Amino acid sequence: MCGIVGYVGDGEAARFLLEGLTRLEYRGYDSAGIAVYDGEKIRIEKSVGRLSELKKKIAGDMPKGVCGIGHTRWATHGRPSDTNSHPHADCAGDFVVAHNGIIENYMTLKEKLIEKGHRFVSETDTEVLPHLLEEVYDGDFESSVRKVVTMIEGSYSLVFMSRRDPGVLICTKQDNPLIIGLGSGENFIASDIPAIINHTRRTYIMSDGEIAVVKKDSVWVTNNQGEPVTKKVFEVNWNAEAAEKGGYEHFMLKEIHEQPKAVRATLSSRFAKDGSSVVFDELKWNVDFLKSIDRIFIVACGTAYHAGLVGKYYIEKMARIPVECDIASEFRYRSPIVDDRTLTIVVSQSGETIDTLAALKEAKRLGSRTLAVTNVVGSSIARDADQVVYTWAGPEIAVASTKAYTTQLIVMLLIAIYMAELKKSMPEARIRELIEGAKNIPAQISETLEDTEPIKTFAKRYGFNEDVFFIGRSLDYDVALEGALKLKEISYIHAEAYAAGELKHGTLALVKEGIPVIALATQRSVYEKTLSNIKEVKARDAIVIGIAEKGDEELSKYADHVIYVPEADELLIPLLAVVPLQLLAYYAALTRGCDVDKPRNLAKSVTVE
Ligand code: F6R
């Protein structure tokens, strides 16, 4: 995820900026840059790659000055490169901006600015910001920034610096974190607390829509109406390690809680203004393209494979194209029936998983068209595939994948709706219904995360069992597979997922008194069937923890405990049902004293076969 820092005081700005960015390195990034006002002009230095590259570049010739901004970039719009790195400047080099998040309407703004003669050098959405400021600047830095903010849509945290207003930084935010560190004779801006923790522990936490004018000895905050806001000082009492995790005990828990934001970001810019259809600027498919495809393969590993299973269900249900979902390490060696009428979709958070990359190459060799769904811009898989759709989950640090999974599900849903629209295989009213439902998902995930106490209790109570079964039908089965994988990999409990209807074909023999069975019963179309499978395990004295929709009054009659998730469309509910399973795995691992973020024998990115 991108990182922002800003400094204004009497000290050497560049020194703080580099140190602050170093402290944000844990968040992941692909390039870095700083801009410092030297009393005459703003000097910008940027470099793709690690911060050490930037440090090397300016060693012996550090930008001099007491006011500056810096940024580590995690690419979204445009590949990682020196040019695409932040800070970005206007035509005259008078204004610079560092930005986290996404400006959704940047294309329209960019076209208008180009018509007015502005020259753009990067592929980023961010670059519209300094040009907009250049366009509207009327001598009053604060009111000009305010004007810019009214013109943009999206999620962001922003810091602006102006050559015409020395010693002033202006920052604002919407749905992205931003803090101000209060020093004495100096002040700091950062997207995250670790960047400033060595300098001050007194902070203002910025709220959405607030604008702060930060000088070396004052910080003036107003709301989006321009009215002054009296901020309360938040004293940070975390150590540096806790600060990196945003106060959460582990990255995994932080990332579970980041899901509403990650899903919202992934949905952003992907709907038509009137909400009637899905827009994929990056695909621009038409009906002829879809007619030229007679089968789809979805190929991936681990959690991404589980997301692919849901994708198969979505595409077949909505677009009525046959889909096969395969594990990459199997696909690549089994002579799959692939030709130029095949579309192969590879799914990978890291974009570097060797089996998935090899499967992609194999599909291409056999003549398939290819599409990558990945979270890392410029990754090997993104570069190799014909087309790419990015999930915008931000970097995932915990080995166990959580927010990558939910964002992959959302992308799969959008792709399926997009195909159904082109093929006219689903009524328009149903498309609208699903789009409306998808827009609610971030808020509903937040709701699911509100009360984790019952999950902690179950994890404590059942955390030491050696075997756990997960059952479900239809999409519930796909989510059960992911729930079982989460539990296995971080708590080392033997967990298996079964299609509930399969139990009696063998596995039921293992079910005995006291065995926990996590039963997902969110799919209305197979609800009664699932219920009878739950009764089967209950009759063998298993302990059943059910996952159901709010309002379900039936399941509690047969299950020992029920965890409820908000009511949602049957197709969307996997995005909610997986959350308690992630939390159950997390708290079970805690109970067992496991290393949650770095489970034994596992690596975040599997780049060897
Ligand atoms: C499980 C997990 C792994 C990955 C798998 C694929 O929590 O993270 O199963 O999903 O190794 O990784 P990517 O998505 O990077 O290709």
Coordinates of C-alpha atoms and ligand atoms in Angstrom, one line a residue:
M1 CA 0.0 0.0 0.0
C2 CA 1.3 3.5 -0.7
G3 CA 2.8 5.5 2.0
I4 CA 2.8 9.3 2.5
V5 CA 5.1 11.5 4.5
G6 CA 5.4 15.2 4.9
Y7 CA 7.7 17.5 6.9
V8 CA 7.8 21.2 7.7
G9 CA 10.1 22.7 10.3
D10 CA 13.7 23.8 10.7
G11 CA 15.3 20.4 10.2
E12 CA 16.5 18.8 7.0
A13 CA 13.3 17.7 5.3
A14 CA 14.9 15.0 3.1
R15 CA 16.4 13.3 6.1
F16 CA 13.0 12.9 7.8
L17 CA 11.2 12.0 4.6
L18 CA 13.6 9.1 3.8
E19 CA 13.5 7.9 7.4
G20 CA 9.7 8.1 7.5
L21 CA 9.4 6.2 4.2
T22 CA 11.8 3.5 5.5
R23 CA 9.4 3.0 8.5
L24 CA 6.6 2.5 6.0
E25 CA 8.5 -0.1 3.9
Y26 CA 6.7 -3.0 5.7
R27 CA 3.5 -2.0 3.9
G28 CA 5.0 -3.0 0.5
Y29 CA 5.8 -0.7 -2.4
D30 CA 7.4 -0.7 -5.8
S31 CA 8.9 2.8 -6.1
A32 CA 9.6 5.8 -4.0
G33 CA 10.1 9.6 -4.3
I34 CA 10.6 12.8 -2.4
A35 CA 10.0 16.5 -3.2
V36 CA 11.8 19.2 -1.3
Y37 CA 11.4 23.0 -1.6
D38 CA 15.0 24.4 -1.6
G39 CA 14.0 28.1 -1.2
E40 CA 13.8 28.6 -5.0
K41 CA 12.3 25.6 -6.6
I42 CA 10.9 22.2 -5.8
R43 CA 13.3 19.4 -6.4
I44 CA 11.8 16.0 -7.1
E45 CA 13.8 12.8 -6.9
K46 CA 12.2 9.4 -7.6
S47 CA 13.2 5.9 -8.3
V48 CA 11.6 2.6 -9.1
G49 CA 12.5 -0.3 -6.8
R50 CA 13.5 -0.2 -3.2
L51 CA 14.1 2.9 -1.2
S52 CA 17.8 2.1 -1.2
E53 CA 17.7 2.9 -4.9
L54 CA 16.4 6.3 -4.2
K55 CA 18.9 6.8 -1.4
K56 CA 21.7 5.7 -3.7
K57 CA 20.6 8.1 -6.4
I58 CA 20.7 11.2 -4.1
A59 CA 23.7 10.1 -1.9
G60 CA 26.1 13.0 -1.8
D61 CA 23.5 15.4 -3.2
M62 CA 20.5 15.3 -0.9
P63 CA 17.8 17.9 -1.8
K64 CA 18.3 20.8 0.7
G65 CA 15.3 22.4 2.3
V66 CA 13.1 22.4 5.4
C67 CA 9.7 21.5 3.8
G68 CA 9.0 18.5 1.7
I69 CA 6.8 15.5 0.9
G70 CA 7.6 11.9 0.1
H71 CA 5.8 8.7 -1.1
T72 CA 6.2 5.0 -1.5
R73 CA 4.0 3.8 -4.3
W74 CA 2.1 0.5 -4.7
A75 CA 1.1 0.7 -8.4
T76 CA -2.5 0.8 -9.4
H77 CA -2.8 3.1 -12.4
G78 CA 0.3 2.5 -14.5
R79 CA 3.2 0.1 -14.0
P80 CA 6.0 0.8 -11.5
S81 CA 8.5 3.2 -13.1
D82 CA 10.4 6.3 -12.2
T83 CA 7.9 8.5 -14.1
N84 CA 4.8 7.0 -12.5
S85 CA 6.3 7.3 -9.0
H86 CA 5.1 10.2 -6.8
P87 CA 5.3 13.1 -6.0
H88 CA 3.7 14.4 -9.2
A89 CA 4.0 18.0 -10.4
D90 CA 2.1 20.4 -12.6
C91 CA 3.5 21.8 -15.9
A92 CA 5.4 24.6 -14.2
G93 CA 6.7 22.6 -11.3
D94 CA 5.0 24.9 -8.8
F95 CA 2.8 22.3 -7.2
V96 CA 3.5 18.8 -6.1
V97 CA 1.2 16.1 -4.7
A98 CA 1.6 12.7 -3.1
H99 CA -1.5 10.5 -3.1
N100 CA -2.7 7.2 -1.6
G101 CA -5.9 5.7 -3.0
I102 CA -7.7 6.1 -6.3
I103 CA -9.2 9.1 -8.2
E104 CA -12.1 7.5 -9.9
N105 CA -12.9 10.3 -12.3
Y106 CA -9.4 11.0 -13.4
M107 CA -9.9 10.1 -17.0
T108 CA -12.5 12.8 -17.5
L109 CA -10.5 15.3 -15.6
K110 CA -7.3 14.5 -17.6
E111 CA -9.1 14.9 -20.9
K112 CA -10.3 18.3 -19.9
L113 CA -6.9 19.4 -18.6
I114 CA -5.2 18.2 -21.8
E115 CA -7.7 20.2 -23.8
K116 CA -6.6 23.2 -21.8
G117 CA -3.0 22.6 -22.7
H118 CA -1.7 20.7 -19.6
R119 CA 1.1 18.3 -20.4
F120 CA 1.0 14.9 -18.6
V121 CA 4.0 12.7 -18.3
S122 CA 2.8 9.7 -16.3
E123 CA 0.1 7.1 -16.6
T124 CA -1.2 7.7 -13.1
D125 CA -4.5 9.0 -11.8
T126 CA -2.6 11.2 -9.3
E127 CA -1.1 13.5 -11.9
V128 CA -4.4 15.2 -12.5
L129 CA -4.2 16.7 -9.0
P130 CA -1.2 19.1 -9.4
H131 CA -2.6 20.1 -12.8
L132 CA -6.0 20.8 -11.3
L133 CA -4.3 22.9 -8.7
E134 CA -2.3 24.8 -11.3
E135 CA -5.6 25.4 -13.1
V136 CA -7.6 26.8 -10.2
Y137 CA -4.8 28.4 -8.1
D138 CA -5.8 32.0 -7.3
G139 CA -3.1 33.0 -4.9
D140 CA -4.9 31.4 -2.0
F141 CA -3.3 27.9 -1.5
E142 CA -6.0 26.6 1.0
S143 CA -9.0 27.7 -1.0
S144 CA -7.5 26.4 -4.2
V145 CA -6.9 23.0 -2.7
R146 CA -10.5 23.1 -1.4
K147 CA -11.6 23.7 -5.0
V148 CA -9.6 20.7 -6.3
V149 CA -11.1 18.5 -3.7
T150 CA -14.6 19.3 -4.8
M151 CA -13.7 18.2 -8.4
I152 CA -12.4 14.8 -7.5
E153 CA -14.2 11.5 -6.8
G154 CA -12.7 8.5 -5.1
S155 CA -10.8 7.5 -2.1
Y156 CA -7.6 9.2 -1.1
S157 CA -5.2 10.8 1.3
L158 CA -3.4 13.7 -0.2
V159 CA -0.6 16.1 0.6
F160 CA 0.1 19.2 -1.5
M161 CA 3.1 21.4 -1.5
S162 CA 3.4 24.7 -3.4
R163 CA 6.4 26.7 -4.5
R164 CA 4.4 29.8 -4.2
D165 CA 3.5 29.2 -0.6
P166 CA 6.8 28.2 1.1
G167 CA 6.7 26.5 4.5
V168 CA 3.1 25.3 4.1
L169 CA 1.8 21.8 3.4
I170 CA -1.9 21.0 2.9
C171 CA -3.4 17.6 3.4
T172 CA -6.8 16.0 3.3
K173 CA -8.3 12.5 3.1
Q174 CA -11.3 10.5 2.1
D175 CA -11.6 6.8 3.1
N176 CA -7.8 6.5 3.5
P177 CA -5.8 7.0 6.7
L178 CA -3.8 10.2 7.3
I179 CA -2.3 11.6 10.5
I180 CA -0.5 14.8 11.6
G181 CA 2.4 14.5 14.0
L182 CA 2.7 17.5 16.3
G183 CA 6.3 18.5 17.0
S184 CA 7.8 21.5 18.6
G185 CA 8.9 24.0 15.9
E186 CA 8.2 21.2 13.3
N187 CA 5.2 19.2 12.2
F188 CA 4.8 16.0 10.3
I189 CA 2.3 14.3 8.0
A190 CA 2.0 10.6 7.4
S191 CA -0.3 8.0 6.2
D192 CA 0.6 5.8 9.1
I193 CA 1.9 6.2 12.6
P194 CA 5.2 4.3 12.3
A195 CA 6.5 7.0 10.0
I196 CA 6.6 9.6 12.8
I197 CA 6.8 7.6 16.0
N198 CA 10.5 8.4 16.4
H199 CA 9.8 12.1 16.4
T200 CA 6.5 12.6 18.2
R201 CA 3.7 10.6 19.8
R202 CA 1.3 13.5 19.8
T203 CA -1.0 13.3 16.7
Y204 CA -4.2 14.4 15.1
I205 CA -6.0 11.7 13.3
M206 CA -7.7 13.3 10.3
S207 CA -11.3 12.5 9.5
D208 CA -12.8 12.3 6.0
G209 CA -13.3 15.7 4.3
E210 CA -11.1 17.6 6.8
I211 CA -8.4 19.8 5.3
A212 CA -5.3 20.7 7.4
V213 CA -2.9 23.6 6.7
V214 CA 0.3 22.5 8.3
K215 CA 3.2 25.0 9.0
K216 CA 6.2 24.5 11.2
D217 CA 4.5 26.0 14.3
S218 CA 0.8 25.6 13.6
V219 CA -1.8 23.2 12.3
W220 CA -5.1 24.6 11.2
V221 CA -7.9 22.1 10.5
T222 CA -11.3 22.8 8.8
N223 CA -14.1 20.6 7.7
N224 CA -15.4 20.3 4.1
Q225 CA -17.5 23.4 4.7
G226 CA -14.4 25.4 5.7
E227 CA -15.5 25.6 9.3
P228 CA -12.7 25.3 11.9
V229 CA -12.4 21.9 13.7
T230 CA -11.0 21.5 17.1
K231 CA -9.0 18.3 17.0
K232 CA -8.2 16.2 20.1
V233 CA -4.6 15.1 20.4
F234 CA -4.3 11.4 20.1
E235 CA -1.2 10.2 22.2
V236 CA 0.3 7.1 20.5
N237 CA 1.4 4.6 23.1
W238 CA 2.1 1.8 20.8
N239 CA 5.7 0.6 20.1
A240 CA 7.0 0.7 16.6
E241 CA 6.0 -2.9 15.9
A242 CA 2.4 -2.5 17.1
A243 CA 2.2 0.8 15.1
E244 CA 3.0 -1.1 11.9
K245 CA 0.1 -3.3 12.5
G246 CA -2.1 -0.3 13.1
G247 CA -2.7 -1.4 16.7
Y248 CA -3.8 -4.9 15.7
E249 CA -1.9 -7.8 17.2
H250 CA -1.2 -9.3 13.8
F251 CA -1.1 -8.3 10.2
M252 CA -3.7 -11.0 9.5
L253 CA -6.2 -9.4 11.8
K254 CA -5.5 -6.0 10.4
E255 CA -6.0 -7.4 6.9
I256 CA -9.3 -9.1 7.8
H257 CA -10.4 -5.7 9.1
E258 CA -9.2 -4.0 5.9
Q259 CA -11.6 -6.0 3.8
P260 CA -14.4 -3.4 3.6
K261 CA -11.9 -0.9 2.3
A262 CA -10.3 -3.3 -0.1
V263 CA -13.6 -4.5 -1.6
R264 CA -14.7 -0.9 -1.9
A265 CA -11.5 0.0 -3.8
T266 CA -11.8 -3.0 -6.1
L267 CA -15.4 -2.0 -6.9
S268 CA -14.6 1.6 -7.5
S269 CA -14.7 2.9 -11.1
R270 CA -16.2 -0.4 -12.2
F271 CA -19.9 0.7 -12.5
A272 CA -21.6 2.9 -15.0
K273 CA -22.7 6.2 -13.5
D274 CA -26.3 5.2 -13.4
G275 CA -25.5 1.9 -11.7
S276 CA -27.0 -0.1 -14.5
S277 CA -24.0 -1.9 -15.7
V278 CA -20.4 -3.0 -15.0
V279 CA -17.6 -1.2 -16.8
F280 CA -14.2 -2.8 -17.5
D281 CA -12.1 -0.2 -19.1
E282 CA -9.2 -2.6 -19.0
L283 CA -11.1 -5.3 -21.0
K284 CA -13.3 -3.6 -23.5
W285 CA -14.7 -7.0 -24.7
N286 CA -17.7 -7.2 -27.0
V287 CA -20.2 -9.9 -27.8
D288 CA -18.1 -11.2 -30.8
F289 CA -15.2 -11.8 -28.4
L290 CA -17.5 -13.8 -26.1
K291 CA -19.0 -15.7 -29.0
S292 CA -15.5 -16.7 -30.1
I293 CA -15.0 -18.5 -26.7
D294 CA -16.5 -21.8 -26.1
R295 CA -14.9 -22.7 -22.8
I296 CA -13.2 -21.0 -19.9
F297 CA -10.5 -22.3 -17.6
I298 CA -9.8 -20.7 -14.2
V299 CA -6.4 -21.7 -13.0
A300 CA -4.8 -20.8 -9.6
C301 CA -3.4 -22.2 -6.4
G302 CA -4.6 -22.3 -2.8
T303 CA -6.9 -19.5 -1.7
A304 CA -6.9 -18.0 -5.3
Y305 CA -8.1 -21.4 -6.5
H306 CA -10.9 -21.2 -4.0
A307 CA -11.8 -17.8 -5.4
G308 CA -11.7 -19.4 -8.9
L309 CA -14.3 -22.0 -7.8
V310 CA -16.7 -19.2 -6.9
G311 CA -15.8 -17.5 -10.2
K312 CA -16.8 -20.7 -12.1
Y313 CA -20.1 -20.7 -10.3
Y314 CA -20.7 -17.1 -11.1
I315 CA -19.8 -17.3 -14.8
E316 CA -21.7 -20.4 -15.5
K317 CA -24.8 -19.2 -13.7
M318 CA -24.8 -15.7 -15.2
A319 CA -23.0 -15.9 -18.6
R320 CA -23.8 -19.6 -19.4
I321 CA -20.3 -20.4 -20.6
P322 CA -18.8 -23.7 -19.5
V323 CA -16.0 -23.1 -17.0
E324 CA -13.5 -25.6 -15.6
C325 CA -11.5 -24.5 -12.5
D326 CA -8.2 -26.2 -12.0
I327 CA -5.3 -26.2 -9.7
A328 CA -2.3 -24.7 -11.5
S329 CA 0.1 -27.5 -10.6
E330 CA -2.3 -30.0 -12.1
F331 CA -3.3 -28.0 -15.1
R332 CA 0.2 -27.5 -16.3
Y333 CA 1.0 -31.2 -16.5
R334 CA -2.2 -32.8 -17.6
S335 CA -2.6 -31.9 -21.3
P336 CA -5.6 -29.8 -20.8
I337 CA -8.0 -29.4 -23.8
V338 CA -7.2 -25.9 -24.7
D339 CA -7.2 -24.1 -28.0
D340 CA -7.8 -20.7 -29.5
R341 CA -11.5 -20.8 -28.5
T342 CA -10.5 -21.0 -24.8
L343 CA -10.2 -18.2 -22.4
T344 CA -7.8 -19.0 -19.5
I345 CA -8.3 -16.8 -16.4
V346 CA -5.4 -17.1 -13.9
V347 CA -5.9 -15.8 -10.4
S348 CA -3.0 -14.8 -8.2
Q349 CA -2.6 -12.3 -5.4
S350 CA 1.2 -12.0 -5.8
G351 CA 1.3 -12.5 -9.5
E352 CA 4.5 -14.5 -9.0
T353 CA 3.3 -18.0 -8.1
I354 CA 5.4 -20.2 -10.2
D355 CA 2.8 -22.9 -10.9
T356 CA 0.2 -20.3 -11.9
L357 CA 2.7 -18.6 -14.1
A358 CA 3.7 -21.9 -15.8
A359 CA 0.0 -22.7 -16.3
L360 CA -0.5 -19.3 -17.9
K361 CA 2.5 -20.0 -20.3
E362 CA 1.1 -23.4 -21.1
A363 CA -2.3 -22.0 -21.9
K364 CA -0.8 -19.4 -24.2
R365 CA 1.4 -22.1 -25.9
L366 CA -1.8 -24.0 -26.6
G367 CA -3.4 -21.0 -28.2
S368 CA -5.7 -19.8 -25.4
R369 CA -6.6 -16.1 -24.9
T370 CA -5.5 -15.2 -21.3
L371 CA -6.6 -12.9 -18.6
A372 CA -4.9 -12.4 -15.2
V373 CA -6.7 -11.4 -12.0
T374 CA -3.9 -10.2 -9.7
N375 CA -3.2 -7.8 -6.9
V376 CA 0.3 -6.7 -8.0
V377 CA 0.8 -4.3 -10.9
G378 CA 3.7 -5.2 -13.1
S379 CA 4.0 -8.7 -11.6
S380 CA 5.2 -11.6 -13.9
I381 CA 1.7 -12.9 -14.3
A382 CA 0.3 -9.4 -15.1
R383 CA 3.0 -9.0 -17.7
D384 CA 2.6 -12.4 -19.3
A385 CA -1.2 -12.4 -19.6
D386 CA -2.9 -10.8 -22.7
Q387 CA -5.2 -8.8 -20.3
V388 CA -5.2 -8.0 -16.7
V389 CA -7.9 -7.0 -14.1
Y390 CA -6.4 -5.8 -10.9
T391 CA -7.8 -6.4 -7.4
W392 CA -7.1 -3.3 -5.3
A393 CA -6.6 -5.0 -2.0
G394 CA -3.3 -3.3 -1.3
P395 CA -0.3 -5.4 -0.1
E396 CA -1.1 -8.5 1.9
I397 CA 1.6 -9.2 4.4
A398 CA 0.2 -12.1 6.5
V399 CA 0.9 -15.4 4.8
A400 CA -2.7 -16.4 5.1
S401 CA -4.7 -14.7 2.4
T402 CA -7.8 -12.8 3.5
K403 CA -8.5 -9.5 1.8
A404 CA -7.0 -10.9 -1.5
Y405 CA -9.7 -13.6 -1.4
T406 CA -12.6 -11.3 -1.0
T407 CA -11.4 -8.9 -3.6
Q408 CA -10.9 -11.8 -6.0
L409 CA -14.5 -12.8 -5.4
I410 CA -15.6 -9.3 -6.2
V411 CA -13.6 -9.3 -9.4
M412 CA -15.1 -12.7 -10.4
L413 CA -18.6 -11.4 -9.8
L414 CA -17.9 -8.3 -11.9
I415 CA -16.5 -10.3 -14.7
A416 CA -19.5 -12.7 -14.7
I417 CA -22.0 -9.8 -14.7
Y418 CA -20.0 -8.1 -17.5
M419 CA -20.1 -11.2 -19.6
A420 CA -23.8 -11.7 -18.9
E421 CA -24.5 -8.1 -20.0
L422 CA -22.7 -8.6 -23.3
K423 CA -24.4 -12.0 -23.9
K424 CA -27.7 -10.7 -22.6
S425 CA -27.9 -13.9 -20.7
M426 CA -29.4 -12.4 -17.5
P427 CA -32.4 -10.0 -17.2
E428 CA -31.4 -6.3 -16.7
A429 CA -33.3 -6.1 -13.5
R430 CA -31.3 -9.0 -12.0
I431 CA -28.1 -7.2 -13.1
R432 CA -29.2 -4.1 -11.3
E433 CA -30.1 -6.1 -8.2
L434 CA -26.6 -7.7 -8.1
I435 CA -24.9 -4.4 -8.6
E436 CA -26.8 -2.8 -5.8
G437 CA -26.1 -5.8 -3.6
A438 CA -22.4 -5.6 -4.5
K439 CA -22.2 -2.0 -3.5
N440 CA -23.6 -2.9 0.0
I441 CA -21.0 -5.6 0.6
P442 CA -18.3 -3.4 2.1
A443 CA -20.7 -2.1 4.8
Q444 CA -22.0 -5.6 5.4
I445 CA -18.5 -6.9 5.9
S446 CA -17.9 -4.1 8.4
E447 CA -21.1 -5.2 10.2
T448 CA -19.9 -8.8 10.2
L449 CA -16.7 -7.6 11.9
E450 CA -18.5 -5.7 14.6
D451 CA -19.0 -8.5 17.1
T452 CA -16.2 -11.0 17.2
E453 CA -16.7 -12.1 20.8
P454 CA -18.8 -15.3 20.0
I455 CA -16.1 -16.4 17.5
K456 CA -13.4 -15.9 20.1
T457 CA -15.3 -18.0 22.5
F458 CA -15.8 -20.9 20.0
A459 CA -12.1 -20.7 19.1
K460 CA -11.2 -21.0 22.7
R461 CA -13.6 -23.8 23.4
Y462 CA -12.8 -25.9 20.3
G463 CA -9.3 -24.6 19.5
F464 CA -7.6 -27.7 20.7
N465 CA -9.6 -30.3 18.7
E466 CA -7.4 -32.2 16.3
D467 CA -10.0 -32.5 13.6
V468 CA -12.6 -30.1 12.3
F469 CA -15.0 -30.6 9.4
F470 CA -16.5 -27.9 7.3
I471 CA -19.6 -28.7 5.2
G472 CA -21.8 -26.8 2.8
R473 CA -23.5 -27.1 -0.5
S474 CA -23.1 -25.0 -3.7
L475 CA -21.3 -21.7 -3.0
D476 CA -21.2 -22.7 0.7
Y477 CA -19.0 -25.6 -0.2
D478 CA -16.6 -23.3 -2.0
V479 CA -16.4 -21.1 1.1
A480 CA -16.1 -24.1 3.3
L481 CA -12.9 -25.1 1.4
E482 CA -11.4 -21.7 2.1
G483 CA -12.5 -21.8 5.7
A484 CA -10.8 -25.2 6.2
L485 CA -7.6 -24.0 4.4
K486 CA -7.4 -21.0 6.7
L487 CA -7.8 -23.1 9.8
K488 CA -5.2 -25.7 8.7
E489 CA -2.5 -23.3 7.6
I490 CA -2.4 -21.0 10.7
S491 CA -3.7 -23.2 13.6
Y492 CA -2.3 -26.5 12.3
I493 CA -5.6 -28.2 13.1
H494 CA -6.6 -30.9 10.7
A495 CA -9.6 -29.4 8.9
E496 CA -11.4 -30.8 5.9
A497 CA -14.2 -29.4 3.8
Y498 CA -16.9 -31.6 2.2
A499 CA -19.8 -31.0 0.0
A500 CA -22.5 -31.7 2.5
G501 CA -24.2 -34.1 0.2
E502 CA -21.0 -36.2 0.0
L503 CA -20.8 -36.9 3.7
K504 CA -22.8 -40.1 3.5
H505 CA -20.5 -41.5 0.8
G506 CA -17.7 -42.0 3.2
T507 CA -16.7 -39.2 5.5
L508 CA -19.6 -39.6 7.8
A509 CA -17.7 -42.6 9.2
L510 CA -15.3 -40.1 10.8
V511 CA -18.0 -38.1 12.5
K512 CA -18.3 -39.0 16.2
E513 CA -19.2 -37.4 19.5
G514 CA -17.6 -34.0 20.1
I515 CA -16.2 -33.5 16.6
P516 CA -16.7 -29.9 15.6
V517 CA -18.5 -29.4 12.3
I518 CA -18.7 -25.9 10.8
A519 CA -21.9 -26.0 8.7
L520 CA -22.5 -23.2 6.2
A521 CA -26.2 -22.8 5.5
T522 CA -26.5 -19.5 3.6
Q523 CA -27.6 -20.9 0.2
R524 CA -31.4 -20.6 0.1
S525 CA -31.7 -22.8 -3.0
V526 CA -30.2 -25.8 -1.2
Y527 CA -31.1 -24.8 2.4
E528 CA -33.4 -27.8 3.2
K529 CA -30.8 -30.2 1.8
T530 CA -28.1 -28.7 3.9
L531 CA -30.3 -28.9 7.0
S532 CA -30.8 -32.6 6.5
N533 CA -27.0 -33.1 6.3
I534 CA -26.7 -31.1 9.5
K535 CA -29.2 -33.4 11.1
E536 CA -27.0 -36.4 10.0
V537 CA -23.9 -35.1 11.8
K538 CA -25.9 -34.0 14.8
A539 CA -27.3 -37.5 15.1
R540 CA -23.7 -38.7 15.5
D541 CA -23.3 -36.2 18.3
A542 CA -21.0 -33.8 16.5
I543 CA -20.9 -30.2 17.7
V544 CA -22.4 -28.1 15.0
I545 CA -21.4 -24.4 14.6
G546 CA -23.7 -23.1 11.9
I547 CA -23.1 -20.1 9.7
A548 CA -26.5 -18.5 8.6
E549 CA -28.1 -15.3 7.4
K550 CA -29.6 -13.0 10.0
G551 CA -33.3 -13.8 10.3
D552 CA -32.7 -17.6 9.9
E553 CA -34.7 -19.0 12.8
E554 CA -34.5 -22.7 11.7
L555 CA -30.8 -23.5 12.0
S556 CA -30.5 -22.8 15.7
K557 CA -32.9 -25.7 16.3
Y558 CA -30.3 -28.2 15.0
A559 CA -27.0 -26.5 15.5
D560 CA -25.2 -26.0 18.9
H561 CA -24.3 -22.5 18.0
V562 CA -25.0 -20.2 15.1
I563 CA -22.9 -17.3 13.8
Y564 CA -25.1 -14.9 11.8
V565 CA -24.0 -12.8 8.9
P566 CA -26.0 -10.0 7.3
E567 CA -28.8 -10.9 4.8
A568 CA -27.6 -10.7 1.3
D569 CA -28.2 -12.1 -2.2
E570 CA -27.4 -15.8 -2.4
L571 CA -24.6 -15.1 -4.9
L572 CA -23.0 -12.4 -2.7
I573 CA -23.1 -14.1 0.6
P574 CA -19.8 -15.9 0.2
L575 CA -18.2 -12.5 0.7
L576 CA -19.7 -12.3 4.1
A577 CA -19.7 -16.0 5.2
V578 CA -16.0 -16.3 4.8
V579 CA -15.3 -13.5 7.4
P580 CA -16.3 -15.5 10.5
L581 CA -14.3 -18.4 9.1
Q582 CA -11.2 -16.2 8.8
L583 CA -11.7 -15.0 12.3
L584 CA -12.3 -18.5 13.7
A585 CA -9.0 -19.6 12.2
Y586 CA -7.2 -16.5 13.5
Y587 CA -8.5 -17.0 17.1
A588 CA -7.9 -20.7 17.0
A589 CA -4.3 -20.1 16.0
L590 CA -4.0 -17.6 18.9
T591 CA -5.4 -20.0 21.4
R592 CA -2.9 -22.6 20.2
G593 CA 0.0 -20.1 20.5
C594 CA 0.8 -20.3 16.7
D595 CA 2.8 -17.8 14.8
V596 CA -0.2 -16.4 13.0
D597 CA 1.4 -14.2 10.4
K598 CA 4.2 -16.6 9.5
P599 CA 2.9 -20.2 9.8
R600 CA 5.4 -23.0 9.8
N601 CA 6.6 -24.3 6.4
L602 CA 4.7 -21.7 4.4
A603 CA 5.9 -18.6 2.4
K604 CA 3.8 -15.7 1.2
S605 CA 4.9 -16.0 -2.4
V606 CA 5.6 -19.5 -3.8
T607 CA 8.1 -18.9 -6.5
V608 CA 9.6 -22.4 -6.6
E609 CA 7.8 -25.5 -7.8
Ligands
F6R1 C1 -3.5 -19.3 1.7 C2 -2.6 -18.7 0.7 C3 -2.2 -19.5 -0.5 C4 -2.1 -18.6 -1.7 C5 -1.5 -19.4 -2.9 C6 -1.5 -18.6 -4.2 O1 -3.9 -18.4 2.7 O2 -2.3 -17.5 0.8 O3 -2.9 -20.6 -0.6 O4 -3.4 -18.3 -2.1 O5 -0.1 -19.7 -2.5 O6 -0.8 -17.4 -4.1 P1 -1.1 -16.3 -5.1 O7 -2.5 -15.8 -5.0 O8 -0.1 -15.2 -4.7 O9 -0.8 -16.9 -6.5

